């Protein structure tokens, strides 16, 4: 009920279940761990600061203990409950893990392979690698995924919170990486 209330954006219910856990004698470190997991799983990149808030609360509880630790936990819970939500990163890693488990891995492109050991250059490792910092915008046009996975998309941002901006940025980055024309940027009335 606690995590589902945070996920459901009900700060009052989340505080209620937090209070019940505290009064029942639940280990505050357990509560803090659940808050950190919720920050990553349910808020994610819609508000990347949520994880920082959750980790800070967990560290603070370790340093000051209870009963004052309840205040830090409450602050983190309210922040998470009121934050925009996205599980896109969570879904993305699960898709990538599913591919790896299914054997969809392919070989690392030669230009990305380590070229710093004896004999690596003879094998062609690192040949043709483009250093991103030398490219316009700091993004070099080159393939990073194995051939078998070329074009695979694991991360699909939502339109919530920071992911709204991140989606536009990611679209532009993917265009630069593949050498396709940059998508036209819509100007807002204030620009």
mmCIF file of C-alpha atoms in Angstrom:
data_model
loop_
_atom_site.group_PDB
_atom_site.id
_atom_site.type_symbol
_atom_site.label_atom_id
_atom_site.label_comp_id
_atom_site.label_asym_id
_atom_site.label_seq_id
_atom_site.Cartn_x
_atom_site.Cartn_y
_atom_site.Cartn_z
ATOM 1 C CA UNK A 1 0.000 0.000 0.000
ATOM 2 C CA UNK A 2 2.921 2.330 0.792
ATOM 3 C CA UNK A 3 4.667 2.012 -2.567
ATOM 4 C CA UNK A 4 1.399 1.923 -4.501
ATOM 5 C CA UNK A 5 0.344 5.175 -2.814
ATOM 6 C CA UNK A 6 3.629 6.839 -3.826
ATOM 7 C CA UNK A 7 3.261 5.477 -7.364
ATOM 8 C CA UNK A 8 -0.336 6.684 -7.421
ATOM 9 C CA UNK A 9 0.702 10.224 -6.401
ATOM 10 C CA UNK A 10 -1.280 10.221 -3.148
ATOM 11 C CA UNK A 11 1.045 11.943 -0.678
ATOM 12 C CA UNK A 12 -1.468 11.703 2.162
ATOM 13 C CA UNK A 13 -1.930 7.959 1.828
ATOM 14 C CA UNK A 14 1.831 7.466 1.445
ATOM 15 C CA UNK A 15 2.445 9.400 4.690
ATOM 16 C CA UNK A 16 -0.245 7.366 6.422
ATOM 17 C CA UNK A 17 1.393 4.063 5.467
ATOM 18 C CA UNK A 18 4.800 5.466 6.382
ATOM 19 C CA UNK A 19 3.441 6.338 9.836
ATOM 20 C CA UNK A 20 1.978 2.855 10.239
ATOM 21 C CA UNK A 21 5.327 1.261 9.401
ATOM 22 C CA UNK A 22 7.199 3.559 11.782
ATOM 23 C CA UNK A 23 4.739 2.941 14.629
ATOM 24 C CA UNK A 24 4.829 -0.827 14.000
ATOM 25 C CA UNK A 25 8.592 -0.731 14.544
ATOM 26 C CA UNK A 26 9.673 -1.376 10.946
ATOM 27 C CA UNK A 27 13.412 -0.936 10.472
ATOM 28 C CA UNK A 28 13.846 2.608 9.049
ATOM 29 C CA UNK A 29 16.651 1.275 6.818
ATOM 30 C CA UNK A 30 14.135 -1.059 5.184
ATOM 31 C CA UNK A 31 11.741 1.854 4.654
ATOM 32 C CA UNK A 32 14.570 3.950 3.178
ATOM 33 C CA UNK A 33 15.516 1.125 0.797
ATOM 34 C CA UNK A 34 11.918 0.895 -0.420
ATOM 35 C CA UNK A 35 11.870 4.670 -0.954
ATOM 36 C CA UNK A 36 15.069 4.484 -3.054
ATOM 37 C CA UNK A 37 13.639 1.652 -5.139
ATOM 38 C CA UNK A 38 10.448 3.636 -5.714
ATOM 39 C CA UNK A 39 12.466 6.674 -6.811
ATOM 40 C CA UNK A 40 14.230 4.635 -9.483
ATOM 41 C CA UNK A 41 11.372 2.357 -10.483
ATOM 42 C CA UNK A 42 8.377 4.683 -10.430
ATOM 43 C CA UNK A 43 9.732 8.213 -10.889
ATOM 44 C CA UNK A 44 12.896 7.498 -12.865
ATOM 45 C CA UNK A 45 13.965 10.056 -15.392
ATOM 46 C CA UNK A 46 10.695 11.991 -15.136
ATOM 47 C CA UNK A 47 12.437 13.562 -12.123
ATOM 48 C CA UNK A 48 16.046 12.355 -11.841
ATOM 49 C CA UNK A 49 16.437 14.288 -8.577
ATOM 50 C CA UNK A 50 14.012 11.906 -6.870
ATOM 51 C CA UNK A 51 16.734 9.298 -6.442
ATOM 52 C CA UNK A 52 19.065 11.894 -4.934
ATOM 53 C CA UNK A 53 16.352 12.903 -2.464
ATOM 54 C CA UNK A 54 15.707 9.245 -1.570
ATOM 55 C CA UNK A 55 19.405 8.425 -1.108
ATOM 56 C CA UNK A 56 19.908 11.572 0.976
ATOM 57 C CA UNK A 57 17.025 10.574 3.227
ATOM 58 C CA UNK A 58 18.466 7.062 3.616
ATOM 59 C CA UNK A 59 21.908 8.441 4.492
ATOM 60 C CA UNK A 60 20.400 10.975 6.868
ATOM 61 C CA UNK A 61 18.422 8.290 8.688
ATOM 62 C CA UNK A 62 21.668 6.326 9.109
ATOM 63 C CA UNK A 63 23.390 9.392 10.566
ATOM 64 C CA UNK A 64 20.712 10.737 12.902
ATOM 65 C CA UNK A 65 18.541 7.703 13.574
ATOM 66 C CA UNK A 66 15.011 7.788 14.874
ATOM 67 C CA UNK A 67 12.774 9.457 15.898
ATOM 68 C CA UNK A 68 14.084 12.447 13.890
ATOM 69 C CA UNK A 69 14.716 10.218 10.887
ATOM 70 C CA UNK A 70 10.959 10.094 10.380
ATOM 71 C CA UNK A 71 11.126 13.696 9.142
ATOM 72 C CA UNK A 72 13.657 12.838 6.440
ATOM 73 C CA UNK A 73 11.645 9.797 5.384
ATOM 74 C CA UNK A 74 8.469 11.892 5.249
ATOM 75 C CA UNK A 75 10.144 14.550 3.113
ATOM 76 C CA UNK A 76 11.348 11.914 0.654
ATOM 77 C CA UNK A 77 7.928 10.267 0.548
ATOM 78 C CA UNK A 78 6.142 13.548 -0.188
ATOM 79 C CA UNK A 79 8.718 14.410 -2.863
ATOM 80 C CA UNK A 80 8.266 11.050 -4.570
ATOM 81 C CA UNK A 81 4.485 11.031 -4.315
ATOM 82 C CA UNK A 82 4.227 14.486 -5.884
ATOM 83 C CA UNK A 83 6.906 13.933 -8.544
ATOM 84 C CA UNK A 84 6.058 13.148 -12.174
ATOM 85 C CA UNK A 85 6.219 9.400 -12.815
ATOM 86 C CA UNK A 86 7.990 7.228 -15.371
ATOM 87 C CA UNK A 87 9.087 3.614 -15.403
ATOM 88 C CA UNK A 88 10.770 3.911 -18.828
ATOM 89 C CA UNK A 89 14.304 3.243 -17.520
ATOM 90 C CA UNK A 90 13.027 0.236 -15.583
ATOM 91 C CA UNK A 91 11.272 -1.130 -18.683
ATOM 92 C CA UNK A 92 14.358 -0.370 -20.789
ATOM 93 C CA UNK A 93 16.784 -2.376 -18.649
ATOM 94 C CA UNK A 94 14.323 -5.262 -18.515
ATOM 95 C CA UNK A 95 14.103 -5.290 -22.332
ATOM 96 C CA UNK A 96 17.905 -5.228 -22.614
ATOM 97 C CA UNK A 97 18.257 -8.051 -20.063
ATOM 98 C CA UNK A 98 15.640 -10.088 -21.963
ATOM 99 C CA UNK A 99 17.680 -9.685 -25.166
ATOM 100 C CA UNK A 100 20.882 -10.753 -23.400
ATOM 101 C CA UNK A 101 19.179 -13.782 -21.834
ATOM 102 C CA UNK A 102 17.690 -14.732 -25.211
ATOM 103 C CA UNK A 103 21.170 -14.654 -26.760
ATOM 104 C CA UNK A 104 20.546 -11.479 -28.777
ATOM 105 C CA UNK A 105 23.935 -10.005 -28.024
ATOM 106 C CA UNK A 106 26.051 -9.912 -31.173
ATOM 107 C CA UNK A 107 29.682 -8.921 -31.219
ATOM 108 C CA UNK A 108 30.973 -5.580 -29.995
ATOM 109 C CA UNK A 109 31.806 -3.469 -33.077
ATOM 110 C CA UNK A 110 35.553 -3.611 -33.803
ATOM 111 C CA UNK A 111 36.016 0.155 -33.478
ATOM 112 C CA UNK A 112 34.711 -0.007 -29.871
ATOM 113 C CA UNK A 113 36.938 -2.870 -28.747
ATOM 114 C CA UNK A 114 39.834 -2.196 -26.384
ATOM 115 C CA UNK A 115 42.999 -1.421 -28.312
ATOM 116 C CA UNK A 116 45.302 -0.970 -25.325
ATOM 117 C CA UNK A 117 46.723 -4.459 -24.946
ATOM 118 C CA UNK A 118 49.479 -6.186 -26.935
ATOM 119 C CA UNK A 119 48.185 -7.519 -30.241
ATOM 120 C CA UNK A 120 44.895 -5.599 -30.166
ATOM 121 C CA UNK A 121 45.831 -3.248 -32.987
ATOM 122 C CA UNK A 122 46.856 -6.240 -35.115
ATOM 123 C CA UNK A 123 43.301 -7.550 -34.677
ATOM 124 C CA UNK A 124 41.919 -4.176 -35.815
ATOM 125 C CA UNK A 125 40.547 -3.282 -32.409
ATOM 126 C CA UNK A 126 39.806 0.406 -32.086
ATOM 127 C CA UNK A 127 40.354 1.077 -35.799
ATOM 128 C CA UNK A 128 37.947 3.721 -37.049
ATOM 129 C CA UNK A 129 36.796 4.778 -33.587
ATOM 130 C CA UNK A 130 35.580 8.385 -33.581
ATOM 131 C CA UNK A 131 36.272 10.346 -30.405
ATOM 132 C CA UNK A 132 32.965 11.990 -29.474
ATOM 133 C CA UNK A 133 34.583 15.168 -28.135
ATOM 134 C CA UNK A 134 36.058 15.882 -31.569
ATOM 135 C CA UNK A 135 32.641 15.814 -33.251
ATOM 136 C CA UNK A 136 30.088 18.606 -33.509
ATOM 137 C CA UNK A 137 27.899 18.767 -30.389
ATOM 138 C CA UNK A 138 30.230 16.165 -28.791
ATOM 139 C CA UNK A 139 28.375 13.342 -30.565
ATOM 140 C CA UNK A 140 30.179 11.305 -33.222
ATOM 141 C CA UNK A 141 28.272 9.555 -35.956
ATOM 142 C CA UNK A 142 29.066 5.903 -35.336
ATOM 143 C CA UNK A 143 27.491 2.593 -34.430
ATOM 144 C CA UNK A 144 27.598 1.494 -30.802
ATOM 145 C CA UNK A 145 25.246 -1.490 -30.720
ATOM 146 C CA UNK A 146 26.300 -4.800 -32.305
ATOM 147 C CA UNK A 147 25.131 -5.296 -35.908
ATOM 148 C CA UNK A 148 22.426 -7.732 -34.794
ATOM 149 C CA UNK A 149 20.875 -5.090 -32.568
ATOM 150 C CA UNK A 150 21.293 -2.064 -34.810
ATOM 151 C CA UNK A 151 18.278 0.218 -34.445
ATOM 152 C CA UNK A 152 17.078 -1.468 -31.240
ATOM 153 C CA UNK A 153 15.447 0.923 -28.804
ATOM 154 C CA UNK A 154 15.398 -0.014 -25.154
ATOM 155 C CA UNK A 155 14.627 3.376 -23.654
ATOM 156 C CA UNK A 156 11.462 5.179 -24.697
ATOM 157 C CA UNK A 157 10.895 8.281 -22.575
ATOM 158 C CA UNK A 158 7.417 9.313 -21.538
ATOM 159 C CA UNK A 159 6.078 12.837 -21.856
ATOM 160 C CA UNK A 160 6.146 13.274 -18.076
ATOM 161 C CA UNK A 161 8.358 15.760 -16.255
ATOM 162 C CA UNK A 162 11.984 15.898 -17.359
ATOM 163 C CA UNK A 163 11.428 13.039 -19.801
ATOM 164 C CA UNK A 164 9.462 15.451 -21.979
ATOM 165 C CA UNK A 165 12.715 17.389 -22.576
ATOM 166 C CA UNK A 166 14.808 14.243 -22.574
ATOM 167 C CA UNK A 167 12.697 12.739 -25.352
ATOM 168 C CA UNK A 168 13.484 15.660 -27.645
ATOM 169 C CA UNK A 169 17.187 15.493 -26.744
ATOM 170 C CA UNK A 170 17.293 11.734 -27.278
ATOM 171 C CA UNK A 171 15.671 12.083 -30.700
ATOM 172 C CA UNK A 172 18.348 14.601 -31.701
ATOM 173 C CA UNK A 173 21.149 12.418 -30.286
ATOM 174 C CA UNK A 174 19.901 9.372 -32.179
ATOM 175 C CA UNK A 175 19.796 11.437 -35.384
ATOM 176 C CA UNK A 176 23.407 12.576 -34.845
ATOM 177 C CA UNK A 177 24.562 9.032 -34.095
ATOM 178 C CA UNK A 178 23.022 7.655 -37.276
ATOM 179 C CA UNK A 179 23.847 10.608 -39.519
ATOM 180 C CA UNK A 180 20.214 11.340 -40.313
ATOM 181 C CA UNK A 181 19.036 14.942 -40.611
ATOM 182 C CA UNK A 182 18.246 16.527 -37.277
ATOM 183 C CA UNK A 183 14.532 16.796 -36.587
ATOM 184 C CA UNK A 184 13.174 20.315 -36.786
ATOM 185 C CA UNK A 185 12.753 21.833 -33.370
ATOM 186 C CA UNK A 186 9.415 23.420 -32.712
ATOM 187 C CA UNK A 187 9.816 26.845 -31.178
ATOM 188 C CA UNK A 188 7.688 27.782 -28.246
ATOM 189 C CA UNK A 189 5.979 31.193 -28.278
ATOM 190 C CA UNK A 190 8.539 32.464 -25.761
ATOM 191 C CA UNK A 191 11.574 31.732 -27.958
#
